């Protein structure tokens, strides 16, 4: 006498895939988290205040730059017949051109806004640290997602 078991329902591809809007929102949220972590680490290492106002004051030019980078990227994808930048999260496109575009746009435009609009310093050492930390953070999490997705798909 064999035991009868019910088959385990398998999730369809449609159920496991995120909609372009939700994927875009999650990706933008991850980028905001990276930018805020960068600011918090910097302020903490320089023993500066961590009040919400002080953190937002430092983060603002980079958050604005990230939003502008995202807007440009979404427009570029749509003008080239594609969907939003993260329509397929586990893809190379998440890193290139999307991740690199967001990283460079956030770092370069953020530094320009910081110096010209917000009137804060952009010493050479800050420029180097900003580029490196935002690069590791904004591109790094995308690489990790891509590697994880590739392993899961194998």
Coordinates of N, CA, C and O in Angstrom, one line a residue:
X1 N 0.8 -1.2 0.0 CA 0.0 0.0 0.0 C 0.9 1.2 0.0 O 1.7 1.4 0.9
X2 N 0.7 2.0 -1.0 CA 1.5 3.2 -1.2 C 0.9 4.4 -0.5 O -0.4 4.5 -0.5
X3 N 1.7 5.2 0.1 CA 1.1 6.4 0.7 C 0.8 7.4 -0.4 O 1.6 7.7 -1.3
X4 N -0.4 8.0 -0.3 CA -0.7 9.0 -1.3 C -0.4 10.4 -0.7 O -0.7 10.7 0.4
X5 N 0.3 11.1 -1.5 CA 0.7 12.5 -1.1 C 0.2 13.4 -2.2 O 0.1 13.1 -3.4
X6 N -0.1 14.6 -1.7 CA -0.6 15.6 -2.7 C 0.7 16.3 -3.3 O 1.7 16.5 -2.5
X7 N 0.7 16.5 -4.5 CA 1.9 17.2 -5.1 C 2.0 18.6 -4.5 O 1.0 19.3 -4.2
X8 N 3.3 19.0 -4.3 CA 3.5 20.3 -3.9 C 3.3 21.3 -5.0 O 3.9 21.1 -6.1
X9 N 2.5 22.3 -4.8 CA 2.2 23.2 -5.9 C 3.5 24.0 -6.2 O 4.2 24.4 -5.4
X10 N 3.8 24.1 -7.5 CA 4.9 24.8 -8.0 C 4.5 26.2 -8.4 O 3.4 26.4 -9.0
X11 N 5.3 27.2 -8.1 CA 5.0 28.5 -8.4 C 5.3 28.7 -9.9 O 6.4 28.3 -10.4
X12 N 4.4 29.3 -10.6 CA 4.7 29.6 -12.0 C 5.7 30.7 -12.2 O 6.0 31.5 -11.3
X13 N 6.3 30.8 -13.4 CA 7.2 31.9 -13.6 C 6.6 33.2 -13.4 O 7.2 34.1 -12.9
X14 N 5.3 33.4 -13.7 CA 4.6 34.6 -13.5 C 4.6 35.0 -12.1 O 4.6 36.1 -11.7
X15 N 4.4 34.0 -11.2 CA 4.3 34.2 -9.8 C 5.6 34.6 -9.2 O 5.7 35.3 -8.2
X16 N 6.7 34.1 -9.7 CA 8.0 34.4 -9.1 C 8.7 35.7 -9.7 O 9.6 36.2 -9.1
X17 N 8.2 36.1 -10.8 CA 8.7 37.3 -11.4 C 8.0 38.6 -10.8 O 6.8 38.5 -10.6
X18 N 8.7 39.6 -10.6 CA 8.2 40.8 -10.0 C 7.7 41.7 -11.2 O 8.3 41.6 -12.3
X19 N 6.7 42.5 -11.0 CA 6.3 43.4 -12.0 C 7.4 44.5 -12.2 O 8.1 44.7 -11.2
X20 N 7.5 45.1 -13.3 CA 8.5 46.1 -13.5 C 8.4 47.2 -12.5 O 9.4 47.7 -12.0
X21 N 7.2 47.6 -12.1 CA 7.1 48.7 -11.2 C 7.6 48.3 -9.8 O 8.3 49.1 -9.2
X22 N 7.3 47.1 -9.3 CA 7.7 46.7 -8.0 C 9.2 46.4 -8.0 O 9.9 46.7 -7.1
X23 N 9.7 45.9 -9.1 CA 11.2 45.7 -9.2 C 11.9 47.0 -9.2 O 13.0 47.2 -8.5
X24 N 11.4 48.0 -9.9 CA 12.0 49.3 -9.9 C 12.0 49.9 -8.6 O 13.0 50.5 -8.1
X25 N 10.9 49.8 -7.9 CA 10.8 50.4 -6.5 C 11.8 49.7 -5.6 O 12.4 50.4 -4.8
X26 N 11.9 48.4 -5.6 CA 12.8 47.7 -4.8 C 14.3 48.1 -5.1 O 15.1 48.2 -4.2
X27 N 14.6 48.2 -6.3 CA 15.9 48.6 -6.7 C 16.2 50.0 -6.3 O 17.3 50.3 -5.7
X28 N 15.3 50.9 -6.4 CA 15.5 52.3 -6.0 C 15.6 52.3 -4.4 O 16.5 53.1 -3.9
X29 N 14.9 51.5 -3.7 CA 14.9 51.5 -2.3 C 16.3 50.9 -1.8 O 16.9 51.5 -0.9
X30 N 16.8 50.0 -2.5 CA 18.2 49.4 -2.2 C 19.2 50.5 -2.4 O 20.1 50.7 -1.6
X31 N 19.1 51.3 -3.5 CA 20.0 52.4 -3.8 C 20.0 53.5 -2.7 O 21.0 54.0 -2.3
X32 N 18.8 53.8 -2.3 CA 18.6 54.8 -1.2 C 19.3 54.3 0.1 O 20.0 55.0 0.8
X33 N 19.1 53.0 0.4 CA 19.7 52.4 1.5 C 21.2 52.5 1.5 O 21.9 52.8 2.5
X34 N 21.8 52.3 0.3 CA 23.3 52.4 0.1 C 23.7 53.8 0.4 O 24.7 54.0 1.1
X35 N 23.0 54.8 -0.2 CA 23.4 56.2 0.0 C 23.3 56.6 1.4 O 24.2 57.2 2.0
X36 N 22.2 56.2 2.1 CA 22.1 56.5 3.5 C 23.1 55.8 4.4 O 23.7 56.4 5.3
X37 N 23.5 54.6 4.0 CA 24.6 53.9 4.8 C 25.9 54.6 4.6 O 26.7 54.8 5.5
X38 N 26.2 55.1 3.4 CA 27.4 55.8 3.0 C 27.4 57.1 3.9 O 28.5 57.4 4.5
X39 N 26.3 57.8 4.0 CA 26.3 59.1 4.8 C 26.5 58.8 6.3 O 27.2 59.4 7.0
X40 N 25.7 57.8 6.8 CA 25.8 57.4 8.2 C 27.2 57.0 8.6 O 27.7 57.4 9.6
X41 N 27.9 56.2 7.7 CA 29.2 55.7 8.0 C 30.2 56.9 8.1 O 31.0 57.0 8.9
X42 N 30.0 57.8 7.1 CA 30.9 59.0 7.0 C 30.7 59.9 8.2 O 31.7 60.3 8.8
X43 N 29.5 60.2 8.5 CA 29.2 61.1 9.7 C 29.7 60.4 11.0 O 30.3 61.1 11.8
X44 N 29.5 59.1 11.1 CA 29.9 58.4 12.3 C 31.4 58.4 12.4 O 32.0 58.6 13.5
X45 N 32.1 58.1 11.3 CA 33.6 58.1 11.4 C 34.2 59.4 11.7 O 35.3 59.5 12.2
X46 N 33.5 60.5 11.4 CA 34.0 61.8 11.7 C 33.4 62.4 12.9 O 33.6 63.6 13.2
X47 N 32.7 61.5 13.7 CA 32.1 61.9 14.9 C 31.2 63.1 14.8 O 31.2 64.0 15.6
X48 N 30.4 63.1 13.7 CA 29.5 64.2 13.5 C 28.1 63.7 13.9 O 27.9 62.5 14.0
X49 N 27.2 64.6 14.0 CA 25.8 64.3 14.5 C 25.1 63.3 13.5 O 25.3 63.3 12.3
X50 N 24.2 62.5 14.1 CA 23.5 61.5 13.3 C 22.0 61.8 13.4 O 21.1 61.0 13.2
X51 N 21.7 63.1 13.6 CA 20.2 63.5 13.7 C 19.7 63.3 12.3 O 20.4 63.4 11.3
X52 N 18.4 63.1 12.2 CA 17.8 62.9 10.8 C 18.0 64.1 9.9 O 18.3 64.0 8.7
X53 N 18.0 65.3 10.5 CA 18.2 66.5 9.7 C 19.6 66.6 9.2 O 19.9 67.0 8.0
X54 N 20.6 66.3 10.0 CA 22.0 66.3 9.6 C 22.3 65.3 8.5 O 23.0 65.5 7.6
X55 N 21.7 64.1 8.7 CA 22.0 63.0 7.8 C 21.3 63.4 6.4 O 21.9 63.2 5.4
X56 N 20.1 63.8 6.5 CA 19.4 64.2 5.2 C 20.1 65.4 4.5 O 20.2 65.4 3.3
X57 N 20.7 66.3 5.3 CA 21.4 67.4 4.7 C 22.6 66.9 3.9 O 22.9 67.5 2.8
X58 N 23.3 65.9 4.4 CA 24.4 65.4 3.6 C 24.0 64.5 2.5 O 24.5 64.5 1.4
X59 N 22.9 63.7 2.8 CA 22.4 62.8 1.8 C 21.7 63.4 0.6 O 21.7 62.9 -0.5
X60 N 21.1 64.6 0.8 CA 20.2 65.2 -0.2 C 20.8 65.3 -1.6 O 20.2 64.9 -2.5
X61 N 22.1 65.8 -1.7 CA 22.6 66.0 -3.1 C 22.7 64.6 -3.8 O 22.5 64.5 -5.0
X62 N 23.1 63.6 -3.0 CA 23.3 62.3 -3.6 C 21.9 61.6 -3.9 O 21.8 60.9 -4.9
X63 N 20.9 61.8 -3.0 CA 19.6 61.3 -3.3 C 19.0 61.9 -4.5 O 18.3 61.3 -5.3
X64 N 19.2 63.2 -4.6 CA 18.6 64.0 -5.8 C 19.4 63.4 -7.1 O 18.7 63.2 -8.1
X65 N 20.7 63.3 -7.0 CA 21.4 62.8 -8.1 C 21.0 61.4 -8.5 O 20.9 61.0 -9.7
X66 N 20.7 60.5 -7.5 CA 20.3 59.2 -7.8 C 18.9 59.2 -8.5 O 18.7 58.5 -9.5
X67 N 18.0 60.1 -8.0 CA 16.7 60.2 -8.6 C 16.8 60.6 -10.1 O 16.1 60.1 -11.0
X68 N 17.7 61.6 -10.3 CA 17.9 62.1 -11.7 C 18.5 61.0 -12.6 O 18.1 60.8 -13.7
X69 N 19.4 60.2 -12.0 CA 20.1 59.1 -12.7 C 19.0 58.1 -13.1 O 19.0 57.5 -14.2
X70 N 18.2 57.8 -12.1 CA 17.1 56.8 -12.4 C 16.2 57.3 -13.4 O 15.8 56.5 -14.3
X71 N 15.8 58.5 -13.4 CA 14.8 59.1 -14.4 C 15.5 59.0 -15.8 O 14.8 58.6 -16.7
X72 N 16.7 59.4 -15.9 CA 17.4 59.3 -17.2 C 17.5 57.9 -17.7 O 17.3 57.6 -18.9
X73 N 17.8 56.9 -16.8 CA 17.9 55.5 -17.2 C 16.6 54.9 -17.6 O 16.5 54.2 -18.6
X74 N 15.5 55.3 -16.9 CA 14.2 54.8 -17.3 C 13.8 55.3 -18.6 O 13.3 54.6 -19.5
X75 N 14.0 56.6 -18.8 CA 13.7 57.3 -20.1 C 14.5 56.6 -21.3 O 14.0 56.4 -22.4
X76 N 15.8 56.4 -21.0 CA 16.6 55.7 -22.0 C 16.1 54.4 -22.4 O 16.0 54.0 -23.5
X77 N 15.8 53.6 -21.4 CA 15.3 52.2 -21.6 C 14.0 52.3 -22.4 O 13.8 51.5 -23.4
X78 N 13.1 53.2 -22.1 CA 11.8 53.3 -22.8 C 12.0 53.8 -24.2 O 11.3 53.4 -25.1
X79 N 12.9 54.7 -24.4 CA 13.2 55.2 -25.8 C 13.8 54.2 -26.7 O 13.8 54.3 -27.9
X80 N 14.4 53.2 -26.1 CA 15.0 52.1 -26.8 C 14.2 50.8 -26.9 O 14.6 49.7 -27.1
X81 N 12.9 51.0 -26.6 CA 11.9 49.9 -26.7 C 11.9 49.0 -25.6 O 11.2 48.0 -25.6
X82 N 12.6 49.3 -24.5 CA 12.6 48.4 -23.3 C 11.6 48.9 -22.3 O 11.0 50.0 -22.4
X83 N 11.5 48.1 -21.2 CA 10.7 48.5 -20.1 C 11.5 49.3 -19.1 O 12.7 49.6 -19.5
X84 N 11.0 49.4 -17.9 CA 11.8 50.1 -16.9 C 13.1 49.4 -16.7 O 13.3 48.2 -17.0
X85 N 14.1 50.1 -16.1 CA 15.4 49.6 -15.9 C 15.6 48.2 -15.3 O 16.5 47.5 -15.6
X86 N 14.7 47.9 -14.4 CA 14.8 46.6 -13.7 C 13.7 45.6 -14.1 O 13.3 44.8 -13.2
X87 N 13.2 45.6 -15.3 CA 12.2 44.7 -15.6 C 12.6 43.3 -15.4 O 11.7 42.4 -15.1
X88 N 13.8 43.0 -15.5 CA 14.3 41.6 -15.3 C 15.5 41.7 -14.3 O 16.6 41.9 -14.6
X89 N 15.1 41.7 -13.0 CA 16.2 41.9 -11.9 C 17.4 41.0 -12.1 O 18.5 41.5 -12.1
X90 N 17.2 39.7 -12.3 CA 18.4 38.8 -12.4 C 19.1 38.8 -13.8 O 19.0 37.8 -14.5
X91 N 19.6 39.9 -14.2 CA 20.2 40.0 -15.5 C 21.5 40.8 -15.4 O 21.7 41.6 -14.5
X92 N 22.3 40.7 -16.4 CA 23.5 41.5 -16.5 C 23.1 42.9 -16.6 O 23.9 43.8 -16.1
X93 N 22.0 43.3 -17.2 CA 21.6 44.7 -17.4 C 21.5 45.4 -16.0 O 21.6 46.6 -15.9
X94 N 21.2 44.6 -15.0 CA 21.1 45.2 -13.6 C 22.5 45.8 -13.3 O 22.5 46.9 -12.6
X95 N 23.6 45.3 -13.7 CA 24.9 45.8 -13.4 C 25.3 46.8 -14.5 O 25.7 47.9 -14.2
X96 N 25.2 46.4 -15.8 CA 25.6 47.2 -16.9 C 24.5 47.2 -17.9 O 24.1 46.1 -18.3
X97 N 24.0 48.4 -18.3 CA 24.4 49.7 -17.9 C 23.8 50.3 -16.7 O 24.2 51.3 -16.2
X98 N 22.8 49.6 -16.1 CA 22.0 50.3 -15.1 C 22.8 50.6 -13.8 O 22.8 51.8 -13.4
X99 N 23.4 49.7 -13.2 CA 24.2 49.9 -12.0 C 25.3 50.9 -12.2 O 25.5 51.8 -11.3
X100 N 26.0 50.8 -13.3 CA 27.1 51.7 -13.5 C 26.6 53.1 -13.8 O 27.2 54.1 -13.3
X101 N 25.5 53.2 -14.5 CA 24.9 54.5 -14.7 C 24.4 55.2 -13.4 O 24.7 56.4 -13.2
X102 N 23.8 54.4 -12.6 CA 23.3 55.0 -11.3 C 24.5 55.4 -10.4 O 24.5 56.4 -9.8
X103 N 25.5 54.5 -10.4 CA 26.7 54.8 -9.6 C 27.4 56.1 -10.1 O 27.6 57.0 -9.3
X104 N 27.7 56.2 -11.3 CA 28.4 57.4 -11.8 C 27.6 58.6 -11.7 O 28.0 59.7 -11.4
X105 N 26.3 58.5 -12.1 CA 25.4 59.6 -12.0 C 25.2 60.1 -10.6 O 25.3 61.3 -10.3
X106 N 25.1 59.2 -9.6 CA 24.9 59.6 -8.2 C 26.2 60.2 -7.7 O 26.1 61.2 -7.0
X107 N 27.3 59.6 -8.0 CA 28.6 60.1 -7.5 C 28.9 61.5 -8.1 O 29.2 62.5 -7.4
X108 N 29.0 61.6 -9.4 CA 29.4 62.8 -10.1 C 28.4 63.9 -9.9 O 28.8 65.0 -9.4
X109 N 27.1 63.7 -10.2 CA 26.1 64.7 -10.0 C 25.9 65.1 -8.5 O 25.8 66.2 -8.2
X110 N 26.0 64.1 -7.7 CA 25.9 64.3 -6.2 C 27.0 65.2 -5.7 O 26.8 66.2 -4.9
X111 N 28.2 65.0 -6.2 CA 29.3 65.9 -5.8 C 29.2 67.3 -6.4 O 29.5 68.3 -5.7
X112 N 28.7 67.4 -7.6 CA 28.5 68.7 -8.2 C 27.4 69.5 -7.4 O 27.6 70.6 -7.1
X113 N 26.3 68.8 -7.1 CA 25.2 69.4 -6.4 C 25.7 69.8 -5.0 O 25.4 70.9 -4.5
X114 N 26.5 68.9 -4.3 CA 27.0 69.2 -3.0 C 27.8 70.5 -3.0 O 27.7 71.3 -2.1
X115 N 28.7 70.6 -4.0 CA 29.6 71.8 -4.0 C 28.9 73.1 -4.5 O 29.0 74.1 -3.9
X116 N 28.1 73.0 -5.6 CA 27.6 74.2 -6.2 C 26.2 74.6 -5.6 O 26.0 75.8 -5.5
X117 N 25.4 73.7 -5.3 CA 24.0 74.0 -4.8 C 24.0 74.0 -3.3 O 23.4 75.0 -2.7
X118 N 24.6 73.0 -2.7 CA 24.5 72.9 -1.2 C 25.6 73.6 -0.5 O 25.5 73.8 0.7
X119 N 26.6 74.0 -1.2 CA 27.7 74.8 -0.6 C 28.6 74.0 0.4 O 29.2 74.6 1.2
X120 N 28.6 72.7 0.2 CA 29.5 71.9 1.1 C 30.8 71.5 0.3 O 30.9 71.6 -0.9
X121 N 31.7 71.0 1.1 CA 33.1 70.7 0.6 C 33.1 69.5 -0.3 O 32.3 68.6 -0.2
X122 N 34.1 69.6 -1.2 CA 34.3 68.4 -2.1 C 35.9 68.2 -2.2 O 36.4 68.2 -3.3
X123 N 36.5 68.0 -1.0 CA 37.9 67.8 -1.0 C 38.2 66.5 -1.8 O 37.4 65.6 -2.0
X124 N 39.5 66.5 -2.3 CA 39.9 65.3 -3.2 C 39.7 64.0 -2.5 O 39.2 63.0 -3.1
X125 N 40.0 64.0 -1.2 CA 39.8 62.7 -0.5 C 38.3 62.3 -0.4 O 38.0 61.1 -0.5
X126 N 37.5 63.3 -0.2 CA 36.0 63.0 -0.2 C 35.5 62.5 -1.5 O 34.7 61.6 -1.6
X127 N 36.0 63.1 -2.6 CA 35.6 62.7 -3.9 C 36.0 61.2 -4.2 O 35.3 60.4 -4.7
X128 N 37.2 60.9 -3.8 CA 37.7 59.5 -3.9 C 36.9 58.5 -3.1 O 36.5 57.5 -3.6
X129 N 36.7 58.8 -1.8 CA 35.9 58.0 -1.0 C 34.5 57.8 -1.5 O 33.9 56.7 -1.5
X130 N 33.9 58.9 -1.9 CA 32.5 58.9 -2.4 C 32.4 58.0 -3.6 O 31.5 57.1 -3.7
X131 N 33.3 58.1 -4.6 CA 33.3 57.3 -5.8 C 33.5 55.8 -5.4 O 32.8 55.0 -5.9
X132 N 34.4 55.5 -4.5 CA 34.7 54.1 -4.2 C 33.5 53.5 -3.4 O 33.1 52.4 -3.7
X133 N 33.1 54.2 -2.4 CA 32.0 53.6 -1.5 C 30.7 53.5 -2.3 O 30.1 52.4 -2.2
X134 N 30.3 54.5 -3.0 CA 29.1 54.4 -3.8 C 29.2 53.3 -4.9 O 28.3 52.6 -5.2
X135 N 30.4 53.2 -5.5 CA 30.6 52.2 -6.5 C 30.5 50.8 -5.9 O 29.7 50.0 -6.5
X136 N 31.1 50.5 -4.8 CA 31.0 49.2 -4.2 C 29.6 48.9 -3.8 O 29.0 47.9 -4.0
X137 N 28.9 50.0 -3.2 CA 27.5 49.8 -2.7 C 26.5 49.7 -3.8 O 25.7 48.7 -3.9
X138 N 26.5 50.6 -4.8 CA 25.5 50.7 -5.8 C 25.7 49.6 -6.9 O 24.7 49.1 -7.4
X139 N 26.9 49.2 -7.2 CA 27.1 48.2 -8.2 C 27.2 46.8 -7.5 O 26.8 45.8 -8.0
X140 N 27.8 46.8 -6.3 CA 28.1 45.6 -5.6 C 26.8 44.8 -5.2 O 26.8 43.6 -5.4
X141 N 25.8 45.5 -4.8 CA 24.6 44.7 -4.4 C 23.9 44.1 -5.7 O 23.3 43.0 -5.7
X142 N 24.1 44.8 -6.8 CA 23.5 44.3 -8.1 C 24.3 43.0 -8.5 O 23.7 42.1 -9.0
X143 N 25.6 43.1 -8.4 CA 26.4 41.9 -8.7 C 26.0 40.7 -7.8 O 25.8 39.6 -8.3
X144 N 25.8 41.0 -6.5 CA 25.4 39.9 -5.6 C 24.0 39.3 -6.0 O 23.9 38.1 -6.0
X145 N 23.1 40.2 -6.4 CA 21.8 39.7 -6.8 C 21.9 38.8 -8.1 O 21.3 37.8 -8.2
X146 N 22.8 39.3 -9.0 CA 23.0 38.6 -10.3 C 23.6 37.2 -10.0 O 23.2 36.2 -10.6
X147 N 24.6 37.2 -9.1 CA 25.3 35.9 -8.8 C 24.3 34.9 -8.2 O 24.2 33.8 -8.5
X148 N 23.6 35.5 -7.2 CA 22.6 34.6 -6.5 C 21.5 34.1 -7.5 O 21.1 32.9 -7.4
X149 N 21.0 35.0 -8.4 CA 20.0 34.6 -9.4 C 20.6 33.5 -10.3 O 19.9 32.6 -10.7
X150 N 21.8 33.7 -10.7 CA 22.5 32.7 -11.6 C 22.6 31.3 -10.9 O 22.4 30.3 -11.5
X151 N 23.0 31.4 -9.7 CA 23.1 30.1 -8.9 C 21.8 29.4 -8.7 O 21.7 28.2 -8.8
X152 N 20.8 30.2 -8.5 CA 19.4 29.7 -8.3 C 18.9 29.1 -9.6 O 18.1 28.1 -9.6
X153 N 19.3 29.7 -10.7 CA 18.8 29.2 -12.0 C 19.5 28.0 -12.5 O 19.1 27.3 -13.4
X154 N 20.7 27.7 -11.9 CA 21.5 26.6 -12.4 C 21.0 25.3 -11.9 O 20.5 25.1 -10.9

